[in-house]
Short mmCIF file of C-alpha atoms and ligand atoms in Angstrom, two decimals:
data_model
loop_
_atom_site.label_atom_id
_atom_site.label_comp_id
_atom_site.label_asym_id
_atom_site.label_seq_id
_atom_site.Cartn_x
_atom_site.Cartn_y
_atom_site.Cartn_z
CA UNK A 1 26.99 -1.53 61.36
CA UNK A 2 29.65 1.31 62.34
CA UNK A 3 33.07 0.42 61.99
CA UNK A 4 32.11 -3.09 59.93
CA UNK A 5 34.38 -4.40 57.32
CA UNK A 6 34.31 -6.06 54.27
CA UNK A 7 35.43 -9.29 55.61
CA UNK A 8 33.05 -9.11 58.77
CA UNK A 9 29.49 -8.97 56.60
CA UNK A 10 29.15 -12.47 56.37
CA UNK A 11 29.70 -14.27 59.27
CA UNK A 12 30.29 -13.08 63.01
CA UNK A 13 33.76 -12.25 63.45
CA UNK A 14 33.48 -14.15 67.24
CA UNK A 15 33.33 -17.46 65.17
CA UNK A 16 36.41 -16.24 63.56
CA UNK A 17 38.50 -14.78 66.49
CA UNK A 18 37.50 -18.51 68.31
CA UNK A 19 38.67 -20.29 65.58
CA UNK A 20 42.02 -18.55 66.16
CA UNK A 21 42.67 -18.72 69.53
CA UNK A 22 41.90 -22.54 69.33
CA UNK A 23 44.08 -23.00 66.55
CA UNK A 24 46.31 -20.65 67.95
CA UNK A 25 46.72 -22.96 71.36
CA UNK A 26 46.92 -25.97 69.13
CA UNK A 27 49.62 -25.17 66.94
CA UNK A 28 51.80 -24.06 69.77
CA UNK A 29 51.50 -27.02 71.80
CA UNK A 30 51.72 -30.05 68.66
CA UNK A 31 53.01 -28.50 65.95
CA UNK A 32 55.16 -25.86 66.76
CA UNK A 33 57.85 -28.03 69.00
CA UNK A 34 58.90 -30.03 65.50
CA UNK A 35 58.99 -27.19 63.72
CA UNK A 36 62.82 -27.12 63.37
CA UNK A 37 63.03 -30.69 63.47
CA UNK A 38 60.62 -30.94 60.45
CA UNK A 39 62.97 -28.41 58.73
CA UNK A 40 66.26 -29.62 59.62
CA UNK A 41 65.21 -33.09 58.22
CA UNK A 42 63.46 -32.27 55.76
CA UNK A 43 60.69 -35.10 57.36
CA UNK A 44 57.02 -34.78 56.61
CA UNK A 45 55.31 -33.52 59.73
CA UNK A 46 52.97 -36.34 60.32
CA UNK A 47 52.81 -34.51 64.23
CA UNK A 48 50.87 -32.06 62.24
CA UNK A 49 48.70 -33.68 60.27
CA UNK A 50 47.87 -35.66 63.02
CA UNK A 51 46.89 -33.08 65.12
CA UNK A 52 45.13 -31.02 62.81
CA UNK A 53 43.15 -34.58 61.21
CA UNK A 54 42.53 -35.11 65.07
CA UNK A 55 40.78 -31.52 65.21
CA UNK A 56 39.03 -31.50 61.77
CA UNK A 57 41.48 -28.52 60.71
CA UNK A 58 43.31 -30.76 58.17
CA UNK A 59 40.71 -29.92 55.47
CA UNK A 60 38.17 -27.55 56.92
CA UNK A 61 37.00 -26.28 53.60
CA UNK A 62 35.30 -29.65 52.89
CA UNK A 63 31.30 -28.65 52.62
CA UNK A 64 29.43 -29.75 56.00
CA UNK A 65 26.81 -31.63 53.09
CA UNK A 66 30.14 -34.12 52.20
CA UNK A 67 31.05 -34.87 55.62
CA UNK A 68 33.19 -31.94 56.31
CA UNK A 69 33.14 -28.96 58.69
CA UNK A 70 32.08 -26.38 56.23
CA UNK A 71 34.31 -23.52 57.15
CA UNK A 72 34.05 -20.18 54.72
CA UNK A 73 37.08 -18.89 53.44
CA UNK A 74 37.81 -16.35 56.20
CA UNK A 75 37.93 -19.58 58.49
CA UNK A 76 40.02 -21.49 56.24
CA UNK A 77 42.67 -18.26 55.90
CA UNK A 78 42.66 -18.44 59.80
CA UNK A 79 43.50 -21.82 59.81
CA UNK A 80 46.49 -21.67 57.34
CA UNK A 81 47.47 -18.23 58.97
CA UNK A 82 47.92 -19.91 62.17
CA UNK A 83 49.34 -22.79 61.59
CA UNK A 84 52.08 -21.11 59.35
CA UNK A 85 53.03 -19.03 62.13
CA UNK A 86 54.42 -22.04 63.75
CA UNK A 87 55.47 -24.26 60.95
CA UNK A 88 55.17 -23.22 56.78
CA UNK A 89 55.51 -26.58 56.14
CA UNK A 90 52.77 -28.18 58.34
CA UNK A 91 50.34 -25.10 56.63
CA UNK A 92 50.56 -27.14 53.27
CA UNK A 93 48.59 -29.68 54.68
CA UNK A 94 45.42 -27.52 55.14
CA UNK A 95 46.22 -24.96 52.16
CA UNK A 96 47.40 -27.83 49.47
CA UNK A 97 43.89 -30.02 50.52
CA UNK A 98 42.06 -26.97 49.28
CA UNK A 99 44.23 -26.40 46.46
CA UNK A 100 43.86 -30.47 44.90
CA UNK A 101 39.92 -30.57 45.67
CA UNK A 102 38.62 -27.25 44.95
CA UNK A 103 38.85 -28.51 41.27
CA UNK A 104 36.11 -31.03 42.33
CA UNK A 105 34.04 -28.56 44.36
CA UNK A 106 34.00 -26.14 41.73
CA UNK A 107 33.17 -28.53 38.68
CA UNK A 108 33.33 -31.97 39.75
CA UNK A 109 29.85 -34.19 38.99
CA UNK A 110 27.55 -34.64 42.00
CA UNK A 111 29.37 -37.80 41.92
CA UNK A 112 32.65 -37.44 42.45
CA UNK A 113 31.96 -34.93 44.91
CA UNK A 114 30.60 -37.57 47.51
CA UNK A 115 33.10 -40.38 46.27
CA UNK A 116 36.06 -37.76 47.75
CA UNK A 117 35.40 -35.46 49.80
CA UNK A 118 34.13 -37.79 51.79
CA UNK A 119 37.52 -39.53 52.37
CA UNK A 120 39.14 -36.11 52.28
CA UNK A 121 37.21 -34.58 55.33
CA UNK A 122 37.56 -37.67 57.09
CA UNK A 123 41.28 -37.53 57.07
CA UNK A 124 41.07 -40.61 55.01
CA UNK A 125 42.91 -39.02 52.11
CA UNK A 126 44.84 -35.89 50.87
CA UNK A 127 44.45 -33.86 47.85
CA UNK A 128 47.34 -32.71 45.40
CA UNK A 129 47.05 -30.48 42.36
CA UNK A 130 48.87 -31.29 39.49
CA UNK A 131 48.97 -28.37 37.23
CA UNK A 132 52.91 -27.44 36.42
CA UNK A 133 55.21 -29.48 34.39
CA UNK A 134 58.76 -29.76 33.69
CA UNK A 135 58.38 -27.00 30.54
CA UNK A 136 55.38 -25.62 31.35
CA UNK A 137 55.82 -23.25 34.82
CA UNK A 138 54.34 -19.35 34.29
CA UNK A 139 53.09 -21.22 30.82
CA UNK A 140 50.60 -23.70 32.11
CA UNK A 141 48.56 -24.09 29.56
CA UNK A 142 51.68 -24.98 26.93
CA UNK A 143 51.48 -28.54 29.05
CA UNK A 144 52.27 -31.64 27.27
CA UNK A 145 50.67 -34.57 29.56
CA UNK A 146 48.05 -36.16 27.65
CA UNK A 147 44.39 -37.43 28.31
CA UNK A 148 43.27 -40.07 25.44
CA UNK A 149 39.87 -41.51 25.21
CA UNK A 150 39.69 -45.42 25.26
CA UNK A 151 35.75 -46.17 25.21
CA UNK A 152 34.60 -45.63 29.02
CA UNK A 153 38.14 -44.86 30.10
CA UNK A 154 40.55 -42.20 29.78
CA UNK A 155 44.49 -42.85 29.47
CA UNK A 156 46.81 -40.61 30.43
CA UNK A 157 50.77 -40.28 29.65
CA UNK A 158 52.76 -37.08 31.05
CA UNK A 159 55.23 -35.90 34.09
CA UNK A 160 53.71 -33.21 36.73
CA UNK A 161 56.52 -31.57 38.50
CA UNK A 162 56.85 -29.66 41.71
CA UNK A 163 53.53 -31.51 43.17
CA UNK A 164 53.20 -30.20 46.83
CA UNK A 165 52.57 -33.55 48.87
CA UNK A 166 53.01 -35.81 46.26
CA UNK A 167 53.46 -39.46 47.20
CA UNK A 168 51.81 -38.51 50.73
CA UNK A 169 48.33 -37.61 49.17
CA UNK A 170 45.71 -40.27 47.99
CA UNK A 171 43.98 -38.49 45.57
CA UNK A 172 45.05 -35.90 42.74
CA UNK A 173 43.42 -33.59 40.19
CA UNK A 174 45.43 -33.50 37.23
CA UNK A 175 44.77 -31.35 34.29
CA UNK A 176 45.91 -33.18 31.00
CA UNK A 177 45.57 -32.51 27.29
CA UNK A 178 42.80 -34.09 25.34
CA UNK A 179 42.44 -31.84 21.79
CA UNK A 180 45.67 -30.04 21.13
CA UNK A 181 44.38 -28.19 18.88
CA UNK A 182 42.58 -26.24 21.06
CA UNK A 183 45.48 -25.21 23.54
CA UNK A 184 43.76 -23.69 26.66
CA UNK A 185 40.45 -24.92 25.42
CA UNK A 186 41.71 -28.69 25.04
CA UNK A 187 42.89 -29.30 28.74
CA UNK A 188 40.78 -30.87 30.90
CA UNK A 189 40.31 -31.93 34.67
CA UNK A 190 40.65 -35.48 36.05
CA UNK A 191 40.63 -37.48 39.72
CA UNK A 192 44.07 -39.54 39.55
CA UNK A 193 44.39 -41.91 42.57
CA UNK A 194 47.77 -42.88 43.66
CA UNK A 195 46.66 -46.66 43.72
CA UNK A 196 45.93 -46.54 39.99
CA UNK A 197 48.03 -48.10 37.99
CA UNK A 198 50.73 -46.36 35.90
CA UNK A 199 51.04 -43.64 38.70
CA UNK A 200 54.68 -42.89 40.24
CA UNK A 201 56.76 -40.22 42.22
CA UNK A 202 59.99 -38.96 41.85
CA UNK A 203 62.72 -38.02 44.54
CA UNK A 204 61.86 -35.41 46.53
CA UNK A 205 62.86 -32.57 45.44
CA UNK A 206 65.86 -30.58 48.02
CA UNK A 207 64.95 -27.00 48.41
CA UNK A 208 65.43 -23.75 50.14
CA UNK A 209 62.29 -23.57 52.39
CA UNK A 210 59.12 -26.14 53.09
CA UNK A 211 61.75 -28.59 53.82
CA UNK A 212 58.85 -30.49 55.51
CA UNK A 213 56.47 -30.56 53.04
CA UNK A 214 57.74 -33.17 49.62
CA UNK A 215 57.43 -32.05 46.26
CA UNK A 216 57.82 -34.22 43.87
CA UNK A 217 57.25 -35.25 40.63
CA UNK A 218 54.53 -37.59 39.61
CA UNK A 219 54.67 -40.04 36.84
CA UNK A 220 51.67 -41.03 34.63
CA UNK A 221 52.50 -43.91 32.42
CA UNK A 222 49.33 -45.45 30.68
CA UNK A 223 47.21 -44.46 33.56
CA UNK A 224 43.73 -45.76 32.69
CA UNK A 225 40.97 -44.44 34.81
CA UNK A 226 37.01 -44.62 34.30
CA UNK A 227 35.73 -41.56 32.09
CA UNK A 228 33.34 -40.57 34.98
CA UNK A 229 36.93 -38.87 36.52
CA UNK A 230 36.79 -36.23 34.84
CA UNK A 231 35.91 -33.12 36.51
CA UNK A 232 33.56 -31.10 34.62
CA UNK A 233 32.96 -31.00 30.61
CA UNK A 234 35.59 -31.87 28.48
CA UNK A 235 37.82 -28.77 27.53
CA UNK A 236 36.68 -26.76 30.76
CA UNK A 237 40.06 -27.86 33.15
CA UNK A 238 41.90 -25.16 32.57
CA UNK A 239 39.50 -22.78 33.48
CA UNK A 240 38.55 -24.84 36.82
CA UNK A 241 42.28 -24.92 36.86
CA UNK A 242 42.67 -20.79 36.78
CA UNK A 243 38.90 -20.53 38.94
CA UNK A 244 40.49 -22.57 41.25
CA UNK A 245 43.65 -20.08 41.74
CA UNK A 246 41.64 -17.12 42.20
CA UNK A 247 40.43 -18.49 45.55
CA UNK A 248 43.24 -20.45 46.42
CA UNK A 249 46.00 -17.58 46.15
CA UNK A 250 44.48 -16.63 48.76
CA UNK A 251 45.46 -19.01 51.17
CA UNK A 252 48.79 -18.65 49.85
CA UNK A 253 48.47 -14.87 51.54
CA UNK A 254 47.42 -16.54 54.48
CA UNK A 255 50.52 -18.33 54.66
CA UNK A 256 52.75 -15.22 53.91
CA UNK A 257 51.01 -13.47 56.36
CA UNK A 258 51.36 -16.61 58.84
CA UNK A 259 54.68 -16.75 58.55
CA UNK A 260 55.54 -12.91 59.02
CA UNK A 261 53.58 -12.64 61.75
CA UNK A 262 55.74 -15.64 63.22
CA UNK A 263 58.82 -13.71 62.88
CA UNK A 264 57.64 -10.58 63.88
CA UNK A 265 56.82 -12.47 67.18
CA UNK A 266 60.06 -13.80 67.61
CA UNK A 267 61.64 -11.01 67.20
CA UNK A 268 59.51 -8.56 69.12
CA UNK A 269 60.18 -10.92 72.38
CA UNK A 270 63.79 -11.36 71.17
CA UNK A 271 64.43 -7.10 70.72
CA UNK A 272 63.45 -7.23 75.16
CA UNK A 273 66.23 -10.11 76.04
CA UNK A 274 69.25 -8.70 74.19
CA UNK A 275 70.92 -5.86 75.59
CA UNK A 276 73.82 -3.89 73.89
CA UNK A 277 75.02 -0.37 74.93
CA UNK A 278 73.79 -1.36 78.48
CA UNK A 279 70.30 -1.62 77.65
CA UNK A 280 67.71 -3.74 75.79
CA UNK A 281 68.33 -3.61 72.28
CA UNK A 282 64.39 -3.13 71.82
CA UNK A 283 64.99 0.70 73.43
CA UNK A 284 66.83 1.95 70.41
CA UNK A 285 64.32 4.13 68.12
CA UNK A 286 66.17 2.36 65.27
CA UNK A 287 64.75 -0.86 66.55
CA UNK A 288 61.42 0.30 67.32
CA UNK A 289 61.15 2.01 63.79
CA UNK A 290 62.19 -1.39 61.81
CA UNK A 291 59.45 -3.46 64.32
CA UNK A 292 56.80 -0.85 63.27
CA UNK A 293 57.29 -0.77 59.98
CA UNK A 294 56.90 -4.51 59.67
CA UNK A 295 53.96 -5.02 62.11
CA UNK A 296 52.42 -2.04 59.46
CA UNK A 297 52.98 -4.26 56.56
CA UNK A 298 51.56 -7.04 58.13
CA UNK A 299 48.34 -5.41 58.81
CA UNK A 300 48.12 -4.34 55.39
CA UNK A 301 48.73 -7.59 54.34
CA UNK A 302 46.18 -9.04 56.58
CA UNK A 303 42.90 -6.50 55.53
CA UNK A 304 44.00 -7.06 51.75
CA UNK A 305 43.99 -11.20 52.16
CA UNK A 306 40.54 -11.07 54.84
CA UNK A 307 38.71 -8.87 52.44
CA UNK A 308 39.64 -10.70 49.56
CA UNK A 309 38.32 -14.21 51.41
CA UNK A 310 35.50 -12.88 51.80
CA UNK A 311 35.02 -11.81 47.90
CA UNK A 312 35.94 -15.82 47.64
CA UNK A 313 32.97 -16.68 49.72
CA UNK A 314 30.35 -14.41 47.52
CA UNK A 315 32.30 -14.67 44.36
CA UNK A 316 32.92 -11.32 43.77
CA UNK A 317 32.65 -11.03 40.05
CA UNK A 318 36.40 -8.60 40.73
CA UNK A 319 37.83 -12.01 42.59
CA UNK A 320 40.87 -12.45 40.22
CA UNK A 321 42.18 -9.60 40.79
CA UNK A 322 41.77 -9.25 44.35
CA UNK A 323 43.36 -12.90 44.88
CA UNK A 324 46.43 -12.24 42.65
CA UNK A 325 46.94 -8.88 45.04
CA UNK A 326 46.33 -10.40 48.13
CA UNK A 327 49.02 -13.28 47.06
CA UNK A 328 51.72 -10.80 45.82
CA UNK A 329 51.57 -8.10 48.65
CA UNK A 330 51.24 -10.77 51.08
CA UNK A 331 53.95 -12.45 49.97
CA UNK A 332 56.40 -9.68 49.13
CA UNK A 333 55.82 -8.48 52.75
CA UNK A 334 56.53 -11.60 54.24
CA UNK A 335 59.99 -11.92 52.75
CA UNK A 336 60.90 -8.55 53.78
CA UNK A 337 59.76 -8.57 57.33
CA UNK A 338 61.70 -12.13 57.51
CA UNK A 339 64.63 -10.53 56.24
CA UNK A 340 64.40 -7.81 58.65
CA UNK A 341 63.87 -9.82 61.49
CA UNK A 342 66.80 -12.13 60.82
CA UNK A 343 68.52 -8.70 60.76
CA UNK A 344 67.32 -7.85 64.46
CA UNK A 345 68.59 -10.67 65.76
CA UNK A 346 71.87 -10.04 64.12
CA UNK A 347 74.45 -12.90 63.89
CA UNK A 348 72.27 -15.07 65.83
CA UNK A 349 69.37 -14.57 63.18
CA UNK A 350 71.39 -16.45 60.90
CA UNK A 351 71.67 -19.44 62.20
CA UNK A 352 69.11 -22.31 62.99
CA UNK A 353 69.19 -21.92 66.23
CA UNK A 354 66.79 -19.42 66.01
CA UNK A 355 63.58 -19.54 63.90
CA UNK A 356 63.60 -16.62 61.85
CA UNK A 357 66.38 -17.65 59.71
CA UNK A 358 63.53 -20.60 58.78
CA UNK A 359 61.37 -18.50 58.55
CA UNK A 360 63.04 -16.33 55.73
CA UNK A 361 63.61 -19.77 53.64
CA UNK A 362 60.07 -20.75 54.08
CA UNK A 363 58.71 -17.00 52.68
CA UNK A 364 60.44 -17.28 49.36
CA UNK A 365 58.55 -19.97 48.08
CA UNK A 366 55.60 -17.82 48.70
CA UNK A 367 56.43 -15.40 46.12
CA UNK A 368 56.67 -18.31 43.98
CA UNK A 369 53.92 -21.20 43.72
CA UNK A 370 50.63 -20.70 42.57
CA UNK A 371 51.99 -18.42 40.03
CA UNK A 372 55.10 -16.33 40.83
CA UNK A 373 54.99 -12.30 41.27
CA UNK A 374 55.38 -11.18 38.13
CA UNK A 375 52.19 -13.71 36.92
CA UNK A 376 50.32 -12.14 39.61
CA UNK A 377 51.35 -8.70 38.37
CA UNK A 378 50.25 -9.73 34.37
CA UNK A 379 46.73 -11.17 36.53
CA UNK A 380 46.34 -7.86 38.29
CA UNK A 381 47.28 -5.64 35.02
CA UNK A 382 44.67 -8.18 32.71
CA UNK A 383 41.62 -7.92 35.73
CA UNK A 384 42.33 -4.11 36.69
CA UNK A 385 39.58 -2.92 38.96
C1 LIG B 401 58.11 -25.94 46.35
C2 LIG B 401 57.18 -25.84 45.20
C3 LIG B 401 55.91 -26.37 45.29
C4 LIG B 401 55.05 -26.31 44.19
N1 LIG B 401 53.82 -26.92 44.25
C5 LIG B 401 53.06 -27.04 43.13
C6 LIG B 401 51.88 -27.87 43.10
O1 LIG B 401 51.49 -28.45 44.12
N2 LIG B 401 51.22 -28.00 41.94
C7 LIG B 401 51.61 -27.40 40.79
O2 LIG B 401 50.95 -27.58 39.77
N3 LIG B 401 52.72 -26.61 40.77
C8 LIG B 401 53.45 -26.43 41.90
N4 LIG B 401 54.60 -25.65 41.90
C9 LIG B 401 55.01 -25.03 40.65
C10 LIG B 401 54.97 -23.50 40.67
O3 LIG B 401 53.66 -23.04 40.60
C11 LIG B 401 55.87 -23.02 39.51
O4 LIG B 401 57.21 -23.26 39.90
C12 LIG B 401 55.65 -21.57 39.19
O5 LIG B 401 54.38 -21.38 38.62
C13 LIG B 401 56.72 -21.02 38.24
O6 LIG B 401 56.94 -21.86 37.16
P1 LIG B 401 58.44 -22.26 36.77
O7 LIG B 401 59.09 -22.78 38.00
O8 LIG B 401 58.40 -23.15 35.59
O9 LIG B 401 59.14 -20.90 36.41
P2 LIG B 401 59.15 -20.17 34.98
O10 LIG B 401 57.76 -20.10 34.45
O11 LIG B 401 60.20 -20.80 34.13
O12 LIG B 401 59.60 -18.72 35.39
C14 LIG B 401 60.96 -18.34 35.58
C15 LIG B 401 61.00 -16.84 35.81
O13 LIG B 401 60.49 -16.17 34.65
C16 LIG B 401 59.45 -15.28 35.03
N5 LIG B 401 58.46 -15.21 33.96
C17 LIG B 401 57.92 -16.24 33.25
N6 LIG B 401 57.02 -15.76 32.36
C18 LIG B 401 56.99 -14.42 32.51
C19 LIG B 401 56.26 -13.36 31.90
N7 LIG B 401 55.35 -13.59 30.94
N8 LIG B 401 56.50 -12.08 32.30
C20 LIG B 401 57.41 -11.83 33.29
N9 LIG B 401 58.12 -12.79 33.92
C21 LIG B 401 57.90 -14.06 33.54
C22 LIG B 401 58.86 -15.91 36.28
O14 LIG B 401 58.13 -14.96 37.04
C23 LIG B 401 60.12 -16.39 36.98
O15 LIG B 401 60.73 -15.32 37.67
C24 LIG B 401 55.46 -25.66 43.00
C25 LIG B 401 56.74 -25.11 42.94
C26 LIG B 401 57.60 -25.20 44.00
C27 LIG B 401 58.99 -24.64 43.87
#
């Protein structure tokens, strides 16, 4: 097919171009007007998750054979894209669902896959995914929370930190110790539900950016839970943990790219208003330069995260590699065309009463979580194409 694209080969791009424009339309009318109010109080948006439960976007990964609406990872990107043009915070509710229960879908027992993903796709539950730990960030697998067998049970004892929608989601994968010998090799994967006893949160945690979404720690203190929790074969969680990653940094591009795209917006409406020198600021070539330059980035951005969604829908054996690069040039473009559009809105860019100064919080976290730059740069130098 002339002019096709790597992204394009398995599913219509219509589908794909409809998806946006509806959830396009929908973020603009019930997500983005809390946006700032979200931020500002650092308040879950429940608007969002609402709306998006209300439109089956709140999890749209799910498979259609558990209930959910089976979209491909090109749809899913779309999703997160879209709704972090609006609001970075309300985008962890789609991105961090896939994040928590791609664990399951990956490795989980036929089982547990139908006890919840179920609940999940029905809005009846939210995922988390509790990987990092108070001394164990870049070093994941140098994690301390243990997993010990108690006939059919497991028990676990450990702190997660910096879990994304912690407290608000039902349901979370944790990935625990159980032979410490092994290191990497003795971590595996379990279903923790926040009803089980033993399971608390700490305070939420006051940051830069995502004001809206918590993150939190979560408490395991003699947490007993049947042994049919655990997700895949003992000693396999890490690697479901790091499988998991490769398709899920992803959608962390997605919401890089979301969130650039939101301030390029902005600003490319703003650049018409203001006028200095007698004329719209937007008719200086030193404008117009800075503007192209970042839409440039963006696209770049974009192709790299759409073509490697759709190596996450085949499983491209060269995945890892393309995930980690999507993530980190994503994500390093998104901070500077943030930065650079709080800069052509001048003084007025750095204040909240405009959006982009939001908007340059919300990108650093993306160089950040789900493994910061420089991880993604030792992924990308270990998986070289
Ligand atoms: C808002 C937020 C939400 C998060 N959500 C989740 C979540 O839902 N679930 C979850 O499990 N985790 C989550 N995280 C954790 C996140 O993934 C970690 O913060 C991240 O992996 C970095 O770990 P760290 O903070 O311990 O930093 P460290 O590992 O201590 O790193 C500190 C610095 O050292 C650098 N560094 C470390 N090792 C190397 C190396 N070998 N070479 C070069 N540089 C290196 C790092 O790049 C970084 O610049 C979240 C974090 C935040 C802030």
């Amino acid at each position: 097919m002339a002019g096709s694209t790597d992204f394009d080969l398995y599913r219509p791009a219509e589908e794909h171009d409809m998806l946006r424009d509806a959830v396009r339309s929908l973020a603009e009318a019930k997500i983005a007007p809390f946006a700032a109010e979200v931020d500002e109080d650092a308040r879950f948006p429940q608007e969002a998750l609402d709306a998006l439960t209300a439109n089956d976007l709140h999890a749209v990964h799910v498979p259609e054979e558990y209930g959910g609406a089976g979209a491909d990872a090109l749809a899913t990107v779309i999703v997160i894209e879209e709704v972090a043009r609006v609001c970075a915070s309300s985008s962890l509710i789609p991105a961090v669902n896939k994040l928590g229960s791609l664990p399951v879908i990956l490795s989980g027992s036929e089982e547990l896959k139908k006890k919840y993903m179920g609940p999940l796709a029905q809005g009846e539950g939210m995922f988390s995914y509790c990987l990092s730990e108070p001394d164990a960030g870049s070093d994941a697998a140098g994690m301390k929370t243990k997993a010990v067998r108690d006939g059919d049970f497991w028990v676990l004892n450990g702190v997660k930190r910096w879990i994304t929608n912690a407290g608000v989601s039902e349901y979370y994968t944790v990935m625990a110790v159980t032979d410490p010998e092994k290191r990497s090799r003795g971590i595996s994967a379990f279903v923790v539900e926040k009803s089980d006893e033993g399971v608390s949160f700490g305070a939420p945690e006051k940051k830069l950016g995502i004001k809206g979404s918590p993150t939190r720690e979560v408490y395991l203190d003699n947490v007993r839970i049947p042994a049919d929790r655990m997700i895949g074969e003992e000693g396999t969680g890490f690697a479901t943990a790091m499988k998991t990653l490769d398709h899920t940094r992803i959608t962390i591009a997605a919401q890089a790219l979301g969130i650039a795209q939101g301030a390029l917006d902005y600003a490319k409406g703003y650049v018409q208003e203001r006028k200095q020198f007698g004329k719209p600021i937007g008719d200086f070539q030193g404008v117009q330069f800075m503007l192209a330059d970042m839409a440039m980035k963006i696209e770049a951005a974009r192709q790299l995260t759409y073509a490697a969604a759709a190596k996450s829908q085949r499983g491209d054996s060269d995945l890892t590699f393309q995930g980690a690069a999507a993530k980190c040039f994503a994500s390093d473009v998104a901070m500077e065309v943030t930065t650079d559009a709080v800069q052509l809105l001048g003084g007025y860019g750095y204040t909240r009463d405009y959006p982009v100064e939001r908007m340059m919080r919300d990108a650093k976290i993306t160089q950040i979580y789900e493994g910061t730059n420089q991880v993604q740069r030792i992924v990308m130098a270990r998986n070289l194409p």
